[in-house]
mmCIF file of C-alpha atoms and ligand atoms in Angstrom:
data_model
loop_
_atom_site.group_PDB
_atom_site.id
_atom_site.type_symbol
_atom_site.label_atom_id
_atom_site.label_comp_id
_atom_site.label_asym_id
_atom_site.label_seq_id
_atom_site.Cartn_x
_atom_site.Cartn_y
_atom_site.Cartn_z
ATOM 1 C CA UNK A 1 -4.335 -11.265 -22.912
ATOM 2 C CA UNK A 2 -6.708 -8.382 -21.894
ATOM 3 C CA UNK A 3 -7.310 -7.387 -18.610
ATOM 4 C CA UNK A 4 -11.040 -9.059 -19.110
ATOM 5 C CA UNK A 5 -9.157 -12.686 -19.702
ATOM 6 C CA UNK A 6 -7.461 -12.808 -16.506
ATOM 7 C CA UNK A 7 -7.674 -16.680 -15.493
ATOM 8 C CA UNK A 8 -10.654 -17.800 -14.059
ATOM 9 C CA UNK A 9 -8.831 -18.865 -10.809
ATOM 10 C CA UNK A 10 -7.168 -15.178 -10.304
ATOM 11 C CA UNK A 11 -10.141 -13.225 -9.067
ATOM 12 C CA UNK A 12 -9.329 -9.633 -8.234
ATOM 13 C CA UNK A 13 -11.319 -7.311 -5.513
ATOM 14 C CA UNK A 14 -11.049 -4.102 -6.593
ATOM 15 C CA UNK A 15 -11.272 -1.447 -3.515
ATOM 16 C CA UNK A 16 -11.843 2.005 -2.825
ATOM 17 C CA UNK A 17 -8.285 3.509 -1.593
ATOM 18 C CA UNK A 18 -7.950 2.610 2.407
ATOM 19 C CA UNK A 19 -8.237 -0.230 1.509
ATOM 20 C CA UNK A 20 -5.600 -2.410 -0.599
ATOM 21 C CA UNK A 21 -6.796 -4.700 -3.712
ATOM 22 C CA UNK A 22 -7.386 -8.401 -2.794
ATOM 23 C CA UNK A 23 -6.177 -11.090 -4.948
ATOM 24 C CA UNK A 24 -8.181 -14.179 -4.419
ATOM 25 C CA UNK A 25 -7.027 -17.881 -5.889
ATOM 26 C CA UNK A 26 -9.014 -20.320 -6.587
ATOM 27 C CA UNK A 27 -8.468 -23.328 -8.811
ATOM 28 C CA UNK A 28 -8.389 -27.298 -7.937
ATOM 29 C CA UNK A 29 -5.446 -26.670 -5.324
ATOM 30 C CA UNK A 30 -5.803 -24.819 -1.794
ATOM 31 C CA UNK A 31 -7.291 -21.227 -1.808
ATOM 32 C CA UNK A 32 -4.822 -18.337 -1.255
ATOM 33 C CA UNK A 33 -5.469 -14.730 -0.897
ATOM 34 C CA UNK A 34 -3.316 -11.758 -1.642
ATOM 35 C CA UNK A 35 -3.865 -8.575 0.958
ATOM 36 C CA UNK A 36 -5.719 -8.404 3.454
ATOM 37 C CA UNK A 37 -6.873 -4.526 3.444
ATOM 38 C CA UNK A 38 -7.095 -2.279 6.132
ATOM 39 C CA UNK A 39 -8.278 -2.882 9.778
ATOM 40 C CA UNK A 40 -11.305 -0.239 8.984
ATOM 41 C CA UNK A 41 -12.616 -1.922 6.166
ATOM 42 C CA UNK A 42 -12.398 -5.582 7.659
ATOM 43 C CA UNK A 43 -16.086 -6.504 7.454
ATOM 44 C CA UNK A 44 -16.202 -5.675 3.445
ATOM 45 C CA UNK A 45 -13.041 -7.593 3.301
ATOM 46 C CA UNK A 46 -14.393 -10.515 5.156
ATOM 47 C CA UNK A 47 -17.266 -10.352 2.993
ATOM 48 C CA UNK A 48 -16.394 -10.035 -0.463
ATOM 49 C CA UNK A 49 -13.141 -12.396 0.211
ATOM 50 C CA UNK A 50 -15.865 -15.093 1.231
ATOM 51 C CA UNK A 51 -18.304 -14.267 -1.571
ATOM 52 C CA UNK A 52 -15.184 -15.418 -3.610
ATOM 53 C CA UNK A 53 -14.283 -18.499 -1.603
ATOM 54 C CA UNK A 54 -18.080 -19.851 -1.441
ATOM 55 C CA UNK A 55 -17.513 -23.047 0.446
ATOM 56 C CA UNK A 56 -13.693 -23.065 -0.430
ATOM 57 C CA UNK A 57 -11.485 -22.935 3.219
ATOM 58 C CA UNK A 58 -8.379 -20.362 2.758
ATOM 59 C CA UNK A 59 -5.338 -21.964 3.128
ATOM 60 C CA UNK A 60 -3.414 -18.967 3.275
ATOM 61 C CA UNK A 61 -3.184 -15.007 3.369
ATOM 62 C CA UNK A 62 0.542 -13.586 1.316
ATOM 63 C CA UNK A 63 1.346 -10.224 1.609
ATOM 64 C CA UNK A 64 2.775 -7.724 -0.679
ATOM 65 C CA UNK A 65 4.048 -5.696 2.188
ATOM 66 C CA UNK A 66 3.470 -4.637 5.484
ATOM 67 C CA UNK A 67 1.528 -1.011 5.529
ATOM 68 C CA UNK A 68 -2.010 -0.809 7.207
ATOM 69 C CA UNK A 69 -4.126 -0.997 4.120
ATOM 70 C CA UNK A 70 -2.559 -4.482 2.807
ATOM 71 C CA UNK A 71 -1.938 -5.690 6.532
ATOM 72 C CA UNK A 72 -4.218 -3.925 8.939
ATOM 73 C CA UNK A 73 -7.123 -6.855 8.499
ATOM 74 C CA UNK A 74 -4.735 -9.908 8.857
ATOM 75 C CA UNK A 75 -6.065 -10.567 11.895
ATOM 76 C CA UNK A 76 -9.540 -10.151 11.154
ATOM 77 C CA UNK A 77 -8.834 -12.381 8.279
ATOM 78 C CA UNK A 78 -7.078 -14.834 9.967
ATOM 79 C CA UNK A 79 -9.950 -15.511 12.826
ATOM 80 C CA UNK A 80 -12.506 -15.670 10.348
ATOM 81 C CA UNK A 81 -10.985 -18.142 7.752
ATOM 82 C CA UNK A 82 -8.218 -20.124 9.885
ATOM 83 C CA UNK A 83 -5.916 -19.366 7.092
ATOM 84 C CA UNK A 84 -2.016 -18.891 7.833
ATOM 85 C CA UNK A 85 -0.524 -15.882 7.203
ATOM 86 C CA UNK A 86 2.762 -15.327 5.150
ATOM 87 C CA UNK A 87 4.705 -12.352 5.052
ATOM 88 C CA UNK A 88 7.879 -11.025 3.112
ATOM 89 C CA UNK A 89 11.007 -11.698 4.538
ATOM 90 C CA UNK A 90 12.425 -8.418 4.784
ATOM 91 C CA UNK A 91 9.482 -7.293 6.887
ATOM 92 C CA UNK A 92 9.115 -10.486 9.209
ATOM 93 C CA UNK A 93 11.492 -8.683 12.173
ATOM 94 C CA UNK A 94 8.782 -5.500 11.983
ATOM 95 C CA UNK A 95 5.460 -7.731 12.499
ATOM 96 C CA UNK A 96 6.847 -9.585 14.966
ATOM 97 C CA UNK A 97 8.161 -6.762 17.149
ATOM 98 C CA UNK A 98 5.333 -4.681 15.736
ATOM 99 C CA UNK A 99 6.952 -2.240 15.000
ATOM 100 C CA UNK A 100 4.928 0.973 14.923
ATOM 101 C CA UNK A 101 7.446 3.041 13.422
ATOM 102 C CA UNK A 102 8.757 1.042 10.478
ATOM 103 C CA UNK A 103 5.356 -0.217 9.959
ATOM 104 C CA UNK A 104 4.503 3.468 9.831
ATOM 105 C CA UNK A 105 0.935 3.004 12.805
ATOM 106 C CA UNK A 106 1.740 5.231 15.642
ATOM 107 C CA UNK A 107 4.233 6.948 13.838
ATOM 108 C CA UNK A 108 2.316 7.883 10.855
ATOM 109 C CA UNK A 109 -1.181 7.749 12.179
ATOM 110 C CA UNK A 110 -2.508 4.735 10.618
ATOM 111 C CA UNK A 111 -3.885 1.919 12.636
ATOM 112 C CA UNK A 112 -3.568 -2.012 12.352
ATOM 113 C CA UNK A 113 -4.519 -4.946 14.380
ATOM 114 C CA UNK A 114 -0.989 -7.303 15.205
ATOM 115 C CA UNK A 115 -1.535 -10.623 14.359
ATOM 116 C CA UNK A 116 1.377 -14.073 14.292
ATOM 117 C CA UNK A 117 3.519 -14.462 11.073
ATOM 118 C CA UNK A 118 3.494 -18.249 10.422
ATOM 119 C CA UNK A 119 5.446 -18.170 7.085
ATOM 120 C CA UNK A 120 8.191 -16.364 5.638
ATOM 121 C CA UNK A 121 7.830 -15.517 1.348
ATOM 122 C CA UNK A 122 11.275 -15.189 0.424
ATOM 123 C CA UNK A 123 12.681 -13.423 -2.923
ATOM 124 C CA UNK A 124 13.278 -15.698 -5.611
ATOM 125 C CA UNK A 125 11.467 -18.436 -4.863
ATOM 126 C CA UNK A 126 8.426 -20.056 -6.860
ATOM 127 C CA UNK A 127 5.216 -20.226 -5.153
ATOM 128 C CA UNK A 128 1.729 -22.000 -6.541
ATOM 129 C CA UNK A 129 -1.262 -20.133 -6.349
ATOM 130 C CA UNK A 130 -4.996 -20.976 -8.127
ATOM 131 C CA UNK A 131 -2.712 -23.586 -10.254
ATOM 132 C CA UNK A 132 -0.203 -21.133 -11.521
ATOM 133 C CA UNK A 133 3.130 -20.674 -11.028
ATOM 134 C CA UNK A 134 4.621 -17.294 -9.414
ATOM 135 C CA UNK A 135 7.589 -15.817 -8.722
ATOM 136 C CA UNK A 136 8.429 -13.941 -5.686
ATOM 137 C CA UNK A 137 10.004 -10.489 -7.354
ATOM 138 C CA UNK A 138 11.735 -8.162 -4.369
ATOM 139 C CA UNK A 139 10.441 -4.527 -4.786
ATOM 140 C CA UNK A 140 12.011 -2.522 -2.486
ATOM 141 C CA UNK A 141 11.278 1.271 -2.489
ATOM 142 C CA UNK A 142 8.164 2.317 -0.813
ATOM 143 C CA UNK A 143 8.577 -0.322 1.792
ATOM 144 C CA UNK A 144 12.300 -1.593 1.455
ATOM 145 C CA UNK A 145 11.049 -5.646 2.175
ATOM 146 C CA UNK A 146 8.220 -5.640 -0.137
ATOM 147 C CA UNK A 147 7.409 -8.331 -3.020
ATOM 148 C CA UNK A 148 5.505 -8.541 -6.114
ATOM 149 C CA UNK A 149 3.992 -11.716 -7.365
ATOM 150 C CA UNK A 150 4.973 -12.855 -11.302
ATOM 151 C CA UNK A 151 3.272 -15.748 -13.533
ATOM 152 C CA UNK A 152 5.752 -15.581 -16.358
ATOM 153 C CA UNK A 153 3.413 -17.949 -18.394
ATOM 154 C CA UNK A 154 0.325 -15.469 -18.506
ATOM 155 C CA UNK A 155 2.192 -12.726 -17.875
ATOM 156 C CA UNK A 156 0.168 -11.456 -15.199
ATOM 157 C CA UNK A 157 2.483 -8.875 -12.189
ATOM 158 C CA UNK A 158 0.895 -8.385 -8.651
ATOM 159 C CA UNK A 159 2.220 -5.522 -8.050
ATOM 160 C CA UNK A 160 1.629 -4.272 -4.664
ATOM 161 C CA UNK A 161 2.343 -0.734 -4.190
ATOM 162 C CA UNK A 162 5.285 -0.904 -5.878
ATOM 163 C CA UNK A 163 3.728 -0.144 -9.827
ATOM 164 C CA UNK A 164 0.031 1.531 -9.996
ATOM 165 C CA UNK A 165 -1.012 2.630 -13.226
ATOM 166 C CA UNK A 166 -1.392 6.283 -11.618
ATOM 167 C CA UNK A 167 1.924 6.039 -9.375
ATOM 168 C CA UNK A 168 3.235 4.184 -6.967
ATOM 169 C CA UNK A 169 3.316 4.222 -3.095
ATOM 170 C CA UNK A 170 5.223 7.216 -1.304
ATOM 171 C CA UNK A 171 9.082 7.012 -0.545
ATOM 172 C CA UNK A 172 9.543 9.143 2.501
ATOM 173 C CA UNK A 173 11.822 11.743 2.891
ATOM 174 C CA UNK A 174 14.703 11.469 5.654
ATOM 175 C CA UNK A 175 17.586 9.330 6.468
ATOM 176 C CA UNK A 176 17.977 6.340 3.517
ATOM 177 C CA UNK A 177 16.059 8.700 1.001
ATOM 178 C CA UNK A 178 17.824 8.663 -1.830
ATOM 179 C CA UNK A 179 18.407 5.116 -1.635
ATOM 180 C CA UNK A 180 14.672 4.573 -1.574
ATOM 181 C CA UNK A 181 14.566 6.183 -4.274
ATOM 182 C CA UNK A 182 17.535 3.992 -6.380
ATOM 183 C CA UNK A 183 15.894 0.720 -5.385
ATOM 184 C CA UNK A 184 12.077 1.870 -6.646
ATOM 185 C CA UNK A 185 13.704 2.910 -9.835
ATOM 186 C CA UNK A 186 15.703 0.415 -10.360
ATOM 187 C CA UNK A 187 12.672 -2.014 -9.620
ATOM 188 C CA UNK A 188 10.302 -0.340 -12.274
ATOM 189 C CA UNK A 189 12.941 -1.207 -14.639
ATOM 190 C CA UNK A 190 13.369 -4.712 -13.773
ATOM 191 C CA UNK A 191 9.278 -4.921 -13.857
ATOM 192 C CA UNK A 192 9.364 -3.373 -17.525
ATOM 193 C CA UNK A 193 11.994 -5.821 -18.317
ATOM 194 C CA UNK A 194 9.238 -8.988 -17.510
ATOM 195 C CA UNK A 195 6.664 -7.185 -20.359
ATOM 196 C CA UNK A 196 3.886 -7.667 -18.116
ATOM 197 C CA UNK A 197 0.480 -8.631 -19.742
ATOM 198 C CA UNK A 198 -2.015 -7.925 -17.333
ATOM 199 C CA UNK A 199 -0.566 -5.669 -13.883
ATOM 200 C CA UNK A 200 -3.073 -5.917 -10.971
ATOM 201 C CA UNK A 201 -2.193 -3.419 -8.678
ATOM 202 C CA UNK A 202 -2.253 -2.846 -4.896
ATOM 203 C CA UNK A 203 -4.991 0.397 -5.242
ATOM 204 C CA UNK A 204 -7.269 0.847 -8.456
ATOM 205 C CA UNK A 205 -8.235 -1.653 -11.725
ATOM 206 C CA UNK A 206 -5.797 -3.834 -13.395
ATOM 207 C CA UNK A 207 -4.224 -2.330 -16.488
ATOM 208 C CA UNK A 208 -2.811 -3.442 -19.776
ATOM 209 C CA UNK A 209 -0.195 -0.817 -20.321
ATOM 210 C CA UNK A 210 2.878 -1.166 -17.722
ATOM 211 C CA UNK A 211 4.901 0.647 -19.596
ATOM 212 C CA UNK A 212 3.090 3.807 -19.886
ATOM 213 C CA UNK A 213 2.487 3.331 -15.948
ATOM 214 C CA UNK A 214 5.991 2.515 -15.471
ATOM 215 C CA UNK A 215 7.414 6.107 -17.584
ATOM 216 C CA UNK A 216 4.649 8.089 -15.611
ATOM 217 C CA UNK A 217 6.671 6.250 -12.386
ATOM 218 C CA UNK A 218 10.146 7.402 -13.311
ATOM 219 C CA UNK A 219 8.862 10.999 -14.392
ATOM 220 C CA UNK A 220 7.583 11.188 -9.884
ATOM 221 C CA UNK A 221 10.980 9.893 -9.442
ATOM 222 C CA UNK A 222 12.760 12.012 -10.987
ATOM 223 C CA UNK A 223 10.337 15.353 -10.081
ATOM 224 C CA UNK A 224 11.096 14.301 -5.639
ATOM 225 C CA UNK A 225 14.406 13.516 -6.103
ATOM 226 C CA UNK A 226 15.222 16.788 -6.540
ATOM 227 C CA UNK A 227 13.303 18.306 -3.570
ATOM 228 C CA UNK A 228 13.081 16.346 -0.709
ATOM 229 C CA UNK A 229 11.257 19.293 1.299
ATOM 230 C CA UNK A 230 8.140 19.134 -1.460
ATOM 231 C CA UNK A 231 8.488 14.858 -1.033
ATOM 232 C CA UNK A 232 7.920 15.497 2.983
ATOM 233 C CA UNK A 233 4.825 17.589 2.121
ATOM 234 C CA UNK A 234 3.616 14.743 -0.697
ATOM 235 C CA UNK A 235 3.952 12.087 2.176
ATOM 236 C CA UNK A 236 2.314 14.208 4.990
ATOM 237 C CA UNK A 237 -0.892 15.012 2.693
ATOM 238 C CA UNK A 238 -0.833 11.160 1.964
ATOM 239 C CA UNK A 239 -1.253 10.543 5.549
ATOM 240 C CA UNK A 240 -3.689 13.187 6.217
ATOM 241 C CA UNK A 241 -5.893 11.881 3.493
ATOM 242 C CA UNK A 242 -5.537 8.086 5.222
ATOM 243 C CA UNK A 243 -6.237 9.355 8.564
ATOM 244 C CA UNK A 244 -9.487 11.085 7.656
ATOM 245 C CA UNK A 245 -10.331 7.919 5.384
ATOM 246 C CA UNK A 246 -10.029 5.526 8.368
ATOM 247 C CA UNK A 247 -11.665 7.687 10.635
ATOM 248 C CA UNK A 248 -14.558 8.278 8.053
ATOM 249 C CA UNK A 249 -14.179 12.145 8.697
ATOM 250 C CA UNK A 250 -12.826 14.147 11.405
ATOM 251 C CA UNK A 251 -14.358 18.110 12.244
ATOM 252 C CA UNK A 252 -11.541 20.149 11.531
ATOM 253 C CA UNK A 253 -10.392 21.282 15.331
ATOM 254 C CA UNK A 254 -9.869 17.379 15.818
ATOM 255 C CA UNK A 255 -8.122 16.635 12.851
ATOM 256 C CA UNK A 256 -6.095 19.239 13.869
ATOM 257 C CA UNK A 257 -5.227 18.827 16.944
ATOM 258 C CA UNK A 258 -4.999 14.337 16.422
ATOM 259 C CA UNK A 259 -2.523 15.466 13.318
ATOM 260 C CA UNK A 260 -0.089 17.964 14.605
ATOM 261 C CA UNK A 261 0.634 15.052 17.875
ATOM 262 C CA UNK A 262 1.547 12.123 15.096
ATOM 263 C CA UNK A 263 5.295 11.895 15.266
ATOM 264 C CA UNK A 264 5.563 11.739 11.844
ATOM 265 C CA UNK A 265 4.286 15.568 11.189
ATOM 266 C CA UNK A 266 6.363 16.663 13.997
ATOM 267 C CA UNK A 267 9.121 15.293 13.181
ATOM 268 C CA UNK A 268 8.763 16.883 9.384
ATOM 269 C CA UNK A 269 7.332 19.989 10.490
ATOM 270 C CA UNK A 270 11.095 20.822 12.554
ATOM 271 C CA UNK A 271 13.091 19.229 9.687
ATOM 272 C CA UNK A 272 11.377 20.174 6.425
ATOM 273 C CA UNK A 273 9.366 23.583 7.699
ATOM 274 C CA UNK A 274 10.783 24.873 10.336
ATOM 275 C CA UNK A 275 7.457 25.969 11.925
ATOM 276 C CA UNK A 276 4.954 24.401 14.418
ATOM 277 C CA UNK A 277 3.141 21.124 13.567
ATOM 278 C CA UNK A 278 -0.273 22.360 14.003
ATOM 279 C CA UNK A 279 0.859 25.592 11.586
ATOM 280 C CA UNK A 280 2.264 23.499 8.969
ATOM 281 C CA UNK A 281 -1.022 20.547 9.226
ATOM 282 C CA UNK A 282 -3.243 23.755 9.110
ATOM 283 C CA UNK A 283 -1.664 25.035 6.473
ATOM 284 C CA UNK A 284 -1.933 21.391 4.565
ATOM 285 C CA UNK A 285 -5.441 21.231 5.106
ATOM 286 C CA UNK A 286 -6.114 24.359 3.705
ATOM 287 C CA UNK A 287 -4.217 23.515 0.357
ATOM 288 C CA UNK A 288 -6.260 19.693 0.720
ATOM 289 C CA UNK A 289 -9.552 21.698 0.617
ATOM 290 C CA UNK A 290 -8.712 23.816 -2.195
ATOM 291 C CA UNK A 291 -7.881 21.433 -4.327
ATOM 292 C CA UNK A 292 -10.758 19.388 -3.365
ATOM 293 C CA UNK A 293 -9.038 15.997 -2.410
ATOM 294 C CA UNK A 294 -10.783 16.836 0.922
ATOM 295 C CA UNK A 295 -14.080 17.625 1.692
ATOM 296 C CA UNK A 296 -16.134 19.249 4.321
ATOM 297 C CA UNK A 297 -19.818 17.696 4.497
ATOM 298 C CA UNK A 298 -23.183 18.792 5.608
ATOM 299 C CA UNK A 299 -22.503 17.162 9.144
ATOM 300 C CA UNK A 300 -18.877 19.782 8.894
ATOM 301 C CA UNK A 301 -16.657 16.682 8.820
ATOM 302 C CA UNK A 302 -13.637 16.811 6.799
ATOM 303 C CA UNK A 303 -12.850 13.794 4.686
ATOM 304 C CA UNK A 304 -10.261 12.757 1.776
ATOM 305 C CA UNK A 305 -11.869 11.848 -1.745
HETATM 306 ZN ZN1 ZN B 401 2.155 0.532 1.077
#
């Protein structure tokens, strides 16, 4: 199956990246939709998600995982459709303490609305969705409760952020590290094991060739195992590159000043550089410019590409 001949009841949403991929399913049996995007791109979301529904109600919103671009918009969702909203086991206890830490807001800089978990998607069992089967596949790694979503008839993985075909989503450094890092690798290699099809991943178009994605994977594995001070930088340019995206641009003295008070980069900055936050964000920003995955406008705003 090419990526063109995904069933006509699987309808992807592609986005651009602070926002997470929607999955939307259709079919003869109640409408479900994967990922609900980020909290700054809500009124696309609502949008686009309707477009695909047309008169259809939504039944109910699954989550890969609990970061701000697949989660931010639940609630935004949730109020416009009346869907329920089911989230991965392994992250329930964060959502419903919201948890701004382990759901990396506050902490990290990212913002999400909070909204009520009414269901709990558990590892291993079979779900229906648009009148195919799926199995719920536990990816820890980049977020230690996330899922991926597997119809072994059409061969079709819903990745999350666990398998892009560019990468995957950041492990961050600290306590646990290496850990994260045994569990993401040793969940590429069960995904290459199911011979995906078709992978339709959390960020960017759905791709033919997993395993390709899934070697380019192991090769970042294997380059930030070895230096966990250049995997605290990777994660903190990350962030910097969401926080201007959901801000739509910041003017340099605010960005940093807003970046060098998120816990996050002080927290690094002691542990990793061993120099003041606003030196080290400063000195990110420069390198971000240079290499051009941040831009400064005609109005002088910085933002990420
Ligand atoms: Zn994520």
């Amino acid at each position: 199956m090419s990526v063109a001949a995904l069933p006509a009841a699987v309808r992807v949403i592609v986005r651009s990246w602070v926002n997470a991929n929607h999955v939307v399913f259709l079919g003869s049996g109640p409408a479900a939709l994967i990922d609900a995007g980020h909290v700054c791109g809500a009124d696309e979301t609502l949008e686009r998600v309707g477009d695909a529904l047309g008169e259809r109600p939504l039944a109910r919103l699954l989550l890969t995982h609990c970061h701000s671009d697949h989660m931010g918009g639940c609630a935004r969702v949730r109020a416009r459709f009346g869907c329920r909203i089911a989230v991965p086991e392994g992250d329930v206890a964060a959502i419903r303490a919201w948890d701004t830490e382990a759901l990396w807001l506050d902490y990290a800089g990212q913002m999400a609305e909070p909204f009520p978990v009414d269901d709990v998607i558990r590892p291993g069992e079979r779900l229906e969705l648009g009148n195919l089967e799926w199995d719920v596949i536990p990816a820890p790694g980049h977020d230690m409760g996330a899922v991926v979503f597997w119809n072994p008839s059409a061969r079709i993985l819903i990745s999350g952020d666990a398998l892009w075909e560019q990468g995957f989503g950041i492990v961050l450094p600290g306590e646990g590290w290496r850990d994260r890092f045994a569990a993401a690798r040793d969940c590429l290699h069960r995904l290459r094991a199911l011979r995906p099809l078709v992978v339709i991943p959390g960020h960017g178009q759905p791709f033919a060739d997993a395993n390709s994605a899934i070697d380019r994977c192991l090769a970042r594995i294997d380059v930030f195992e070895r230096d966990e001070p250049r995997l605290a930088r990777h994660a903190l340019q990350v962030m910097v590159a969401y926080s201007l995206m959901q801000h739509d641009g910041l003017a340099e003295p605010e960005a940093l000043r807003r970046f060098a008070a998120v816990p996050m980069f002080v927290e690094y900055a002691r542990e990793y550089f061993g120099q003041p936050p606003y030196d080290v964000v400063s000195e990110l920003l420069k390198s971000l410019l240079a290499k051009g995955a941040v831009t400064r406008g005609t109005d002088g705003l910085l933002r990420a590409r």
